[in-house]
Coordinates of C-alpha atoms in Angstrom, one line a residue:
X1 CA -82.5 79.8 36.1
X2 CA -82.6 80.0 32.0
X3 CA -81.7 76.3 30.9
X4 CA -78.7 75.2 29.1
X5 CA -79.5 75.9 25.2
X6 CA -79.1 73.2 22.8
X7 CA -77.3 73.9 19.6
X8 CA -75.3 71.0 18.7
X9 CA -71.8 73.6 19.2
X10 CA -71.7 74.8 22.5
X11 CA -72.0 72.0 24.7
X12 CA -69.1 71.4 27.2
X13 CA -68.5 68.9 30.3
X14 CA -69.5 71.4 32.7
X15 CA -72.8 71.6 31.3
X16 CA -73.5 67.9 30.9
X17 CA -72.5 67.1 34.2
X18 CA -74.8 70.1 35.5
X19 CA -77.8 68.2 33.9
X20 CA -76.6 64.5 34.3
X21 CA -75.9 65.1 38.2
X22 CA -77.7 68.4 39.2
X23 CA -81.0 68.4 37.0
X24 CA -80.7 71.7 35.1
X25 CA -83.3 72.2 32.5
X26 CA -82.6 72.3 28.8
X27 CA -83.9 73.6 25.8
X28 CA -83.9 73.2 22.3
X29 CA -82.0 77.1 21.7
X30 CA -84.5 78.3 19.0
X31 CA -81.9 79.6 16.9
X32 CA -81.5 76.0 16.1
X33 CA -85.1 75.6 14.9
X34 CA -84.4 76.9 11.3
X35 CA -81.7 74.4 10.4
X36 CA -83.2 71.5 12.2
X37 CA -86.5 72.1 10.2
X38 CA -84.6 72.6 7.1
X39 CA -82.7 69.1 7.6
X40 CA -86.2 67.8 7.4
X41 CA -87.5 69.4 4.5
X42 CA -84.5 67.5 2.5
X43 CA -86.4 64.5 4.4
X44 CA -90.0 65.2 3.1
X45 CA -88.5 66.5 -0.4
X46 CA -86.7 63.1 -0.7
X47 CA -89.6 61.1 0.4
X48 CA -91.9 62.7 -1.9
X49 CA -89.5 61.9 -5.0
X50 CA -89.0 58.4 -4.2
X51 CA -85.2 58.9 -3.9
X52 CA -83.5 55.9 -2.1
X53 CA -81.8 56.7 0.8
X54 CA -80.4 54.3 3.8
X55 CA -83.0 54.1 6.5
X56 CA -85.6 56.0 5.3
X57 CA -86.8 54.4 1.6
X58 CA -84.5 51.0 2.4
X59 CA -83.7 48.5 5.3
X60 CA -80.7 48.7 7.9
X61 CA -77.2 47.1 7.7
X62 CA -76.9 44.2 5.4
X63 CA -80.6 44.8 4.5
X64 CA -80.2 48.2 3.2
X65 CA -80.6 46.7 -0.4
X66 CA -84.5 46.5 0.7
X67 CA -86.8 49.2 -0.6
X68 CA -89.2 50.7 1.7
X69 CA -92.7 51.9 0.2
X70 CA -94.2 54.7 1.6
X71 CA -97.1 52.9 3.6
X72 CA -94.7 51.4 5.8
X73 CA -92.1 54.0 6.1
X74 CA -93.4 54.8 9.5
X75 CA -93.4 51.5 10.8
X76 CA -89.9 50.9 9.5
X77 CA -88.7 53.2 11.9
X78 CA -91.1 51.7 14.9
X79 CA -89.8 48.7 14.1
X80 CA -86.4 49.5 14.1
X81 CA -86.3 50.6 17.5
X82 CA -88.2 47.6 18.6
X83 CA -86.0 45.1 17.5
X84 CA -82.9 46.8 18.2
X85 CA -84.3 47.1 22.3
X86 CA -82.3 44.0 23.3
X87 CA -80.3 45.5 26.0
X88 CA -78.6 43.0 28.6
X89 CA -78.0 43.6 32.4
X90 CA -79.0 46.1 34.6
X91 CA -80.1 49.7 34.0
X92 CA -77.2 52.3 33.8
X93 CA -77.1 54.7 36.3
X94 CA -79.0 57.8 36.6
X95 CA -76.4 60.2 35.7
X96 CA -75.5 58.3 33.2
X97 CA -79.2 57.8 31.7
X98 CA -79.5 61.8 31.7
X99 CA -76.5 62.5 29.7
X100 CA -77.2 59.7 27.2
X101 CA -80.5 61.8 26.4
X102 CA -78.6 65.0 26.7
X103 CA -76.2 63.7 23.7
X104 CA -78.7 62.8 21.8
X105 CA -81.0 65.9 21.9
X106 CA -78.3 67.9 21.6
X107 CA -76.9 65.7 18.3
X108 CA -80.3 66.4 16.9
X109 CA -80.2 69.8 17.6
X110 CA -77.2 70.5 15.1
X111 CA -79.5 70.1 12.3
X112 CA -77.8 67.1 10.3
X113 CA -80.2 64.1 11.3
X114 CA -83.0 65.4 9.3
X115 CA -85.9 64.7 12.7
X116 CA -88.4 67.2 13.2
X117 CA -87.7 69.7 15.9
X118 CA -91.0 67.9 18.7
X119 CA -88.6 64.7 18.7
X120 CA -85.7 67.6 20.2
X121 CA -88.2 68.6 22.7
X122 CA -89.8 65.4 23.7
X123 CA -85.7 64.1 24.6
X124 CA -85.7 67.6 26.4
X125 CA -88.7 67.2 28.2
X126 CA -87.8 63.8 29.8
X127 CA -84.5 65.5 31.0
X128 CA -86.7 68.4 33.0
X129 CA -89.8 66.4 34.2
X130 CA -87.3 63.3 35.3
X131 CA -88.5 61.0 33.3
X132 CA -85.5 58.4 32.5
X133 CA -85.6 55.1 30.6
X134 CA -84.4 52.2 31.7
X135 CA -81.4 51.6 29.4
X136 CA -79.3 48.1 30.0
X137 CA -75.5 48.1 30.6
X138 CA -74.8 45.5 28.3
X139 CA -75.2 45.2 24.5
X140 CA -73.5 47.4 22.4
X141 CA -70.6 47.3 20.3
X142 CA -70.3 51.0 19.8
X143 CA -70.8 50.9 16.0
X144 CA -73.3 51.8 14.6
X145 CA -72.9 53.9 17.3
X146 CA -75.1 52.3 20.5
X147 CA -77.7 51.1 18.8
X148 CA -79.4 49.0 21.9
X149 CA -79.2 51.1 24.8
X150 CA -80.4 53.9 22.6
X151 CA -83.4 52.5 21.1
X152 CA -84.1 51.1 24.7
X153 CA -84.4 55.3 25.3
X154 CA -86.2 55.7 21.9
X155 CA -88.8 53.1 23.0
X156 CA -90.1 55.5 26.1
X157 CA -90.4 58.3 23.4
X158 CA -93.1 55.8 21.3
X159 CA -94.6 55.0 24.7
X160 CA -93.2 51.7 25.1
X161 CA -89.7 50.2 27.2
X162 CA -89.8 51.0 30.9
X163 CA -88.7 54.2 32.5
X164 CA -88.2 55.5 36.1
X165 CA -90.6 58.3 37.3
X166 CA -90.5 59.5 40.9
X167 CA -88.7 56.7 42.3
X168 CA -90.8 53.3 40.2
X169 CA -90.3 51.6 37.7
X170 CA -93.0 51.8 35.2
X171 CA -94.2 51.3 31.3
X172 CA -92.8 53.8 29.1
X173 CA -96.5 55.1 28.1
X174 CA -97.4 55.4 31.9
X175 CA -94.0 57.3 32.4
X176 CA -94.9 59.8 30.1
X177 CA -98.7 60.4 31.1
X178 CA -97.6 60.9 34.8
X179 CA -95.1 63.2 34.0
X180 CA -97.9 65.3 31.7
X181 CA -96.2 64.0 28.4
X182 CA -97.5 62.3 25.4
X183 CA -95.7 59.7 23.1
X184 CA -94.6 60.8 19.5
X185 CA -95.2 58.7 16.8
X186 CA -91.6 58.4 14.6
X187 CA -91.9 59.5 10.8
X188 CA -89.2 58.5 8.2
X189 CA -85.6 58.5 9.1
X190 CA -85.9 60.0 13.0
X191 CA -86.4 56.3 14.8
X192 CA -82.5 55.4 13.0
X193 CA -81.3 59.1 14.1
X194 CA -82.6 58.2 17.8
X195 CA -80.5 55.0 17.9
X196 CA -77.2 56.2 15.3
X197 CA -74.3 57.4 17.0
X198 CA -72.0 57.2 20.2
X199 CA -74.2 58.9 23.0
X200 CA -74.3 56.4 25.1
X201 CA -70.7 55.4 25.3
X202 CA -69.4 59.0 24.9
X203 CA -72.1 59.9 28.2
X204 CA -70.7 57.3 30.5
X205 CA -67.2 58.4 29.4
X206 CA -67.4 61.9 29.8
X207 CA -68.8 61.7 33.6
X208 CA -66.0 59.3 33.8
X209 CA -63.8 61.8 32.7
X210 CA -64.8 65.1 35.2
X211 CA -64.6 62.2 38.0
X212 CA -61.3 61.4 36.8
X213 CA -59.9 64.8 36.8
X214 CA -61.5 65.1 40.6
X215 CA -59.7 62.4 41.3
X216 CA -56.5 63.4 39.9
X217 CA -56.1 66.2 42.8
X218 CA -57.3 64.3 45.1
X219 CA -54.2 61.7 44.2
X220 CA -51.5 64.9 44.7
X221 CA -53.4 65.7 48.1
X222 CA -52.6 61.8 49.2
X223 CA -49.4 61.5 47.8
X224 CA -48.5 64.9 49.7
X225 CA -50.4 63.5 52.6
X226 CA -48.3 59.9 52.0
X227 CA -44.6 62.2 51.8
X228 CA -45.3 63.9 54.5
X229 CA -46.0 60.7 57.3
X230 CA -43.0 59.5 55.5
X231 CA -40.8 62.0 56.0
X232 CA -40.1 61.9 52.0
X233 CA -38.1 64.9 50.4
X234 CA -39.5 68.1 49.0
X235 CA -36.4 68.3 46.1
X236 CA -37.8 66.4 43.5
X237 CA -40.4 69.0 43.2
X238 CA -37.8 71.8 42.5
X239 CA -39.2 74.0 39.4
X240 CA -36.0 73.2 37.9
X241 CA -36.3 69.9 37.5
X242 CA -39.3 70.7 35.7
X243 CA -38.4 73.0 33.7
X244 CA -35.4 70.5 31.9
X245 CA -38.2 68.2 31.1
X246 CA -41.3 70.4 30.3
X247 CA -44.6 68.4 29.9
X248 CA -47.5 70.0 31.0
X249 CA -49.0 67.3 33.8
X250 CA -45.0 67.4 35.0
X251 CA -45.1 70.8 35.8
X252 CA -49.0 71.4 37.2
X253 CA -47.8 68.6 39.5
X254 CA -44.9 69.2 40.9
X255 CA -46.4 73.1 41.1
X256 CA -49.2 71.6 43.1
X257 CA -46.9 69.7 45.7
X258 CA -44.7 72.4 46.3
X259 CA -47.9 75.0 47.9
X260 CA -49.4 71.5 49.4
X261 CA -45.8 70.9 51.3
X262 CA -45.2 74.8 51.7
X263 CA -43.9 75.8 55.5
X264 CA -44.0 72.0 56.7
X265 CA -42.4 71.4 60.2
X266 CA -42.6 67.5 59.2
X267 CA -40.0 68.5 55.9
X268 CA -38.5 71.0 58.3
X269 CA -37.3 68.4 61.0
X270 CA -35.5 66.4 59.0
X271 CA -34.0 68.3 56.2
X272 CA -30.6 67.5 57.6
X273 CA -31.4 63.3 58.1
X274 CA -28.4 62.2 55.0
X275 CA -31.4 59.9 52.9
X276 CA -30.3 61.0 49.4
X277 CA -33.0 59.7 47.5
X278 CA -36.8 58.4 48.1
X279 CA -38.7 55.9 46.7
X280 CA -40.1 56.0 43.0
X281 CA -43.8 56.8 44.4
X282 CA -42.6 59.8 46.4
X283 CA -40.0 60.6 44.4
X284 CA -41.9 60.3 41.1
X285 CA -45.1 62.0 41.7
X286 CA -44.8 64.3 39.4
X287 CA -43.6 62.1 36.7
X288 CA -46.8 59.6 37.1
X289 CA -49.5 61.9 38.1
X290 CA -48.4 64.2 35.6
X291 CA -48.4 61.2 33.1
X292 CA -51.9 60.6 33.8
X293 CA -53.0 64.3 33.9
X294 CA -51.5 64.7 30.2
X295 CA -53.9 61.3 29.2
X296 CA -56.7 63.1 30.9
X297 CA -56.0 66.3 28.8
X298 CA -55.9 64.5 25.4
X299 CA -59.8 62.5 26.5
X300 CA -60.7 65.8 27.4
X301 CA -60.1 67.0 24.0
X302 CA -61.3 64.2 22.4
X303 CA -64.8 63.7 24.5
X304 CA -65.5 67.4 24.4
X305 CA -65.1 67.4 20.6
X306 CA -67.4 64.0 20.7
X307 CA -70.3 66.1 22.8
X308 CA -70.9 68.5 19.8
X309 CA -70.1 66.1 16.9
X310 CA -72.8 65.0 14.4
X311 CA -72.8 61.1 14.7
X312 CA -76.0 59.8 12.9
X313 CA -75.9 58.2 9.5
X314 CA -76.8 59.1 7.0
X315 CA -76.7 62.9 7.5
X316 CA -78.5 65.7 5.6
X317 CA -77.3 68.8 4.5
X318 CA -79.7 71.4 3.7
X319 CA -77.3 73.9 1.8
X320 CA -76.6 71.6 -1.0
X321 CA -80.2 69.0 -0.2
X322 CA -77.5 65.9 -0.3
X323 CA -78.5 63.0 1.9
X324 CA -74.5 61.5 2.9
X325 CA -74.3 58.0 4.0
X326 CA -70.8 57.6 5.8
X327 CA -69.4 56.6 9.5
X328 CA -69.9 59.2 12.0
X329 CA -71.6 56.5 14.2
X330 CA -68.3 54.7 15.1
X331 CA -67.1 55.3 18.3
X332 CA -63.4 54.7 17.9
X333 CA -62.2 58.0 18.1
X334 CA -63.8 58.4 21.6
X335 CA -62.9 54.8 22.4
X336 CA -59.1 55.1 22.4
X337 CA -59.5 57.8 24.0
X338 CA -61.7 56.2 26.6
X339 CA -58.8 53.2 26.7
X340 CA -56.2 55.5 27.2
X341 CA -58.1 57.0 30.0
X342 CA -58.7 53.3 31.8
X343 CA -55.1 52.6 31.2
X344 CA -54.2 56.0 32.9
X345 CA -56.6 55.5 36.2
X346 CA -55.3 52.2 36.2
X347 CA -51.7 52.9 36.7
X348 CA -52.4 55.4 39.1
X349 CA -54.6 53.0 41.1
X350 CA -51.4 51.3 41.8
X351 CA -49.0 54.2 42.1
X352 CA -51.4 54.8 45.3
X353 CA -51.4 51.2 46.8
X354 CA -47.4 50.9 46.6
X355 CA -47.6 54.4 48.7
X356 CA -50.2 52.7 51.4
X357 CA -47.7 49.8 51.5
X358 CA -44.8 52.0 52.7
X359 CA -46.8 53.5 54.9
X360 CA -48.2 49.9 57.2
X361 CA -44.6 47.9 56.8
X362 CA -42.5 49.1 59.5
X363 CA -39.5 47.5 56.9
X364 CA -40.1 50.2 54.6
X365 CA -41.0 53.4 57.0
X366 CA -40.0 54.6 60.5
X367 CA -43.7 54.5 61.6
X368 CA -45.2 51.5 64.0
X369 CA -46.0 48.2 62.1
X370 CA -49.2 48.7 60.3
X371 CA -49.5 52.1 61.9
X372 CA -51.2 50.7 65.2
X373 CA -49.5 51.3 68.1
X374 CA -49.6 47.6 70.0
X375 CA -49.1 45.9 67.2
X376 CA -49.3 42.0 67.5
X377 CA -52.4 42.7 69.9
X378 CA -53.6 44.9 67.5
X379 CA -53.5 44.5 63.3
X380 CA -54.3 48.2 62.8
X381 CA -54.2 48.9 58.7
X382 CA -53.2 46.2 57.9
X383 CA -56.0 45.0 55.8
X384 CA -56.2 48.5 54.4
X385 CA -53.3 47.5 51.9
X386 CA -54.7 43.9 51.2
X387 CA -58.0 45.6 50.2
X388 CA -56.2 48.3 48.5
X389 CA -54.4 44.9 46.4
X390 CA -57.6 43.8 45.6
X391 CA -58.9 46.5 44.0
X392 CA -55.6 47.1 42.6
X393 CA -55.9 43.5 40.5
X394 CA -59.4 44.5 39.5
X395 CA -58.2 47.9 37.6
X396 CA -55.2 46.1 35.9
X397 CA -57.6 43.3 34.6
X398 CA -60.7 46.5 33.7
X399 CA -57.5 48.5 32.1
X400 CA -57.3 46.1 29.5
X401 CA -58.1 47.8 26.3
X402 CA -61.6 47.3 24.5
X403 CA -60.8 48.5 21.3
X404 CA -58.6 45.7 20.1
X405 CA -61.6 43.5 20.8
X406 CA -63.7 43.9 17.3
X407 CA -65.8 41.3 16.8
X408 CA -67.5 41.6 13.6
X409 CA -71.4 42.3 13.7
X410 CA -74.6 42.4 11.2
X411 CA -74.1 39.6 8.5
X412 CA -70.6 41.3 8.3
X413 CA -71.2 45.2 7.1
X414 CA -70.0 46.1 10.3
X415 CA -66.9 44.8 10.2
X416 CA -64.5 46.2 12.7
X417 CA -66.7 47.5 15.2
X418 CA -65.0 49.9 18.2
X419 CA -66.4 48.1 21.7
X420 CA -66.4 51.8 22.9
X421 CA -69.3 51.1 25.1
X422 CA -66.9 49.0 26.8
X423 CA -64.0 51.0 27.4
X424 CA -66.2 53.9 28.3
X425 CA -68.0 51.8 31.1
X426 CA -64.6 50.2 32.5
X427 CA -62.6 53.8 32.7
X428 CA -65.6 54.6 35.0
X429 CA -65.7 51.5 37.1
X430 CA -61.7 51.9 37.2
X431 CA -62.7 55.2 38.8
X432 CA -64.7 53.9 41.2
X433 CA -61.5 51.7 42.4
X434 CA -59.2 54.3 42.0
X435 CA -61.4 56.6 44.6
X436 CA -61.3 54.0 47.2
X437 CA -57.9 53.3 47.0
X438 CA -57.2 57.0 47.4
X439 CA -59.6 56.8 50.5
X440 CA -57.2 53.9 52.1
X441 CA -54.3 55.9 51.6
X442 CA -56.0 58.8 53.1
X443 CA -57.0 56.9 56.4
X444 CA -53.3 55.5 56.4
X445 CA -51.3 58.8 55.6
X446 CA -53.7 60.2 58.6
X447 CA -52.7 57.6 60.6
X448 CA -49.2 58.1 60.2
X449 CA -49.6 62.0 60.9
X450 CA -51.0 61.4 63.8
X451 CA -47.0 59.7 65.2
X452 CA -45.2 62.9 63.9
X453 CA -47.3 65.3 66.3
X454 CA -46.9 67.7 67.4
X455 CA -45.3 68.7 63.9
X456 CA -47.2 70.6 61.5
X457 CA -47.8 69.1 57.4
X458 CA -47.6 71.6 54.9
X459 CA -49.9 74.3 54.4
X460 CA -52.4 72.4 51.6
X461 CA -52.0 68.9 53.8
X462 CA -52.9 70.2 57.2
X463 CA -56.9 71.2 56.3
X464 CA -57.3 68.0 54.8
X465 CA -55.5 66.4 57.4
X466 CA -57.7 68.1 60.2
X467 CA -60.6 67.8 57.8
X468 CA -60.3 63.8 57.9
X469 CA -60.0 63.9 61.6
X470 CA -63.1 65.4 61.9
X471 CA -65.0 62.6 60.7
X472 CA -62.4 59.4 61.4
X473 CA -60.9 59.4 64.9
X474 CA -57.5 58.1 65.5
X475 CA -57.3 54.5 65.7
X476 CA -55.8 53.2 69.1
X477 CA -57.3 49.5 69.1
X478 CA -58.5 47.8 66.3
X479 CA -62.2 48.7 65.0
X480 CA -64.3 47.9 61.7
X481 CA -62.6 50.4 59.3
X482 CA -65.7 50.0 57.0
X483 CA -67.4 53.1 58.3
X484 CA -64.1 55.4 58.8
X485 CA -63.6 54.6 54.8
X486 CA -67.3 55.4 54.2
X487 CA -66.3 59.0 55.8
X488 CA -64.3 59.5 53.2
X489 CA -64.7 58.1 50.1
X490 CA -65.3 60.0 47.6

């Protein structure tokens, strides 16, 4: 298979996940060659006149008053990765390591950082021979972009840090000679365009993001699931109704519900029961997953701009030879948009839970009490909407928003600072809550199936239905549910 090409325009989240969770090879797309080489000639031209320009003839942040001589130029940029390598915590995950290196190889690649093209490849080559350094969860601020857990991945290009290779943990340097690779020594200006700009936070939140908008179906197929064991009304999801109030997540919603629910004999057998109006979390689907499908559309459009966006400082410009110092680095943009996205999962984490409630109290549905047949002998699901709670509290405390959070950083240039790093690592942990709590409902909503046979669900219910009964039997007597939720999480 040819690998993805790497322009700095034509990168999407299809592509990134490809590489960060499926290992497809990339290359720099040698069309791209001219214009990153030309951004480095502006480089070498400047250098060679003595011209004083931030991070390649000065210092960094509040020390950018400090001129560089060229004997030490090199080590400048050595050094700056070194001593911005303080990382806290564990290492991110894999996926998310691979798309951090992805974003910065392909931010290179646009031709505005002013590195030589073998820095490109060398990011490239870790991607295809697995090599992935060990980056820390904690540390950054997300302005001047991520400068720790970056230069943490710029340390395994100088052969230094740590880096995984075939399953250990190993020296940077002995990383790279297993895997057939050899360590690049940084020249003027590329060690501040390894570590400038909001790779790391905009990697984490764009897998965050295609996991989101997996989950985000899977949340109609549960609701559906819920409504059906409920014996909740089809009406709400008239195209009418829609049509008077016309957002987009609205409409692809209730759209979706209506073929899920199509030719139900659960809907069917009680058409005639006189309840005029269900709850707000059957009722309301549309309303509140369509809420949080139009959040996911505007992240979407705001992370895929983010993947092919120049975000090092300063940037070069070969047309006109100017070297521009400005704030492309800060990852505000991306980190509202990562907030609104946490704020989003969040809600829907509990949209779910109030559904799984309905579905064990025997006060609020016409199913046995906690969907267990001898109940009082038996607690049946009971705990499934305690747990569900739980991780219900988590995602409301995780959907605070990082951006109001500045805390001002080096000697007080950086000022206002975005904590995107943050809000990009708690819409994905939010994630993670949000697909267990589906998983719950699933089990439950299955459960309470299981009393309306023989009755058929809807057409888009019954394979998942039969398709969750393949791997979790009913439950008759109580039994660790640990494994039947393992099933199906997802």
């Amino acid at each position: 298979m040819s690998p993805i090409l790497l322009d700095g325009e034509r990168l999407t989240l299809a592509d990134l996940e490809r590489v960060a969770r499926h290992e497809e090879a990339v290359a720099l797309d040698p069309a791209a060659r001219p214009q990153v080489s030309a951004a480095r000639a502006v480089i070498e031209e400047a250098l060679a006149a003595e011209r004083k320009i931030y991070g390649v003839t000065t210092g960094f942040g509040p020390l950018s008053d400090v001129f560089i001589g060229a004997a030490d130029r090199d080590a400048l940029q050595r050094n700056l990765v070194r001593s911005h390598a303080i990382g806290i915590g564990d290492p991110i995950g894999e996926a998310e390591t691979r798309a951090t290196i992805l974003l910065r190889a392909n931010v290179l690649a646009k031709g505005y950082s002013g590195v030589r093209p073998e820095v490109i490849d060398l990011l490239c080559d870790l991607l295809n021979r697995q090599v992935h350094p060990i980056i820390p969860e904690r540390g950054s601020v997300g302005a001047s972009g991520d400068l720790a857990p970056l230069a943490h991945l710029a340390l395994v290009l100088i052969g230094e840090g740590e880096a995984r290779y075939q399953g250990e943990r190993l020296p940077g340097g002995e990383a790279l000679r297993r895997a057939g690779l050899a360590p690049i020594t940084l020249k003027a200006k590329e060690g501040l365009a390894l570590i400038n700009g909001t790779c790391g936070l905009t990697a984490i939140g764009a897998l965050a993001l295609n996991r989101a908008e997996r989950l985000i179906k899977l949340a109609d197929v549960a609701g559906a699931m819920s409504l059906e064991a409920l014996r909740g009304s089809v009406v709400p999801f008239d195209e009418r109704l829609q049509a008077v109030r016309p957002h987009p997540g609205q409409i692809a919603t209730a759209w979706n519900l209506r073929n899920l629910l199509r030719d139900s004999e659960v809907n069917e057998s009680h058409k005639d029961c006189g309840k005029i109006q269900d709850s707000y979390t059957l009722r309301c689907i549309p309303q509140v997953h369509g809420g949080v499908r139009d959040a996911l559309a505007f992240t979407h459009e705001t992370v895929a701009r983010e993947l092919n966006a120049a975000t090092d400082n300063p940037l070069v410009f070969p047309e006109s030879g100017d070297t521009l110092s400005g704030g492309n680095f800060h990852g505000h943009p991306v980190a509202l948009a990562l907030d609104f996205l946490a704020l989003a999962l969040g809600g829907l984490c509990g949209f779910a839970e109030r559904r799984i409630e309905r579905l064990v109290n025997p006060q609020l549905s016409e199913l046995p009490a906690f969907l267990i047949k001898d109940s009082g002998l038996h607690s049946g699901l009971m705990v499934a909407q305690i747990a569900a709670a739980s991780l219900v509290a988590e995602a409301r405390v995780l959907a605070s928003p990082a951006t109001v959070h500045s805390i001002p950083t080096s000697g007080n240039k950086e000022d206002f600072v975005s904590m995107g790093w943050l809000a990009a690592v708690k819409a994905a942990q939010i994630g993670d809550l949000l697909a267990a709590i589906l998983a719950l409902e699933f089990l439950c909503a299955a459960q309470g199936l299981d009393f309306l046979r023989p009755l058929r669900p809807g057409r888009g219910v019954l394979p998942v239905y039969e398709m969750i009964r393949r791997h979790v039997t009913h439950l008759e007597v109580d039994r660790s549910l640990r494994a039947d939720l393992d099933r199906i999480l997802v």
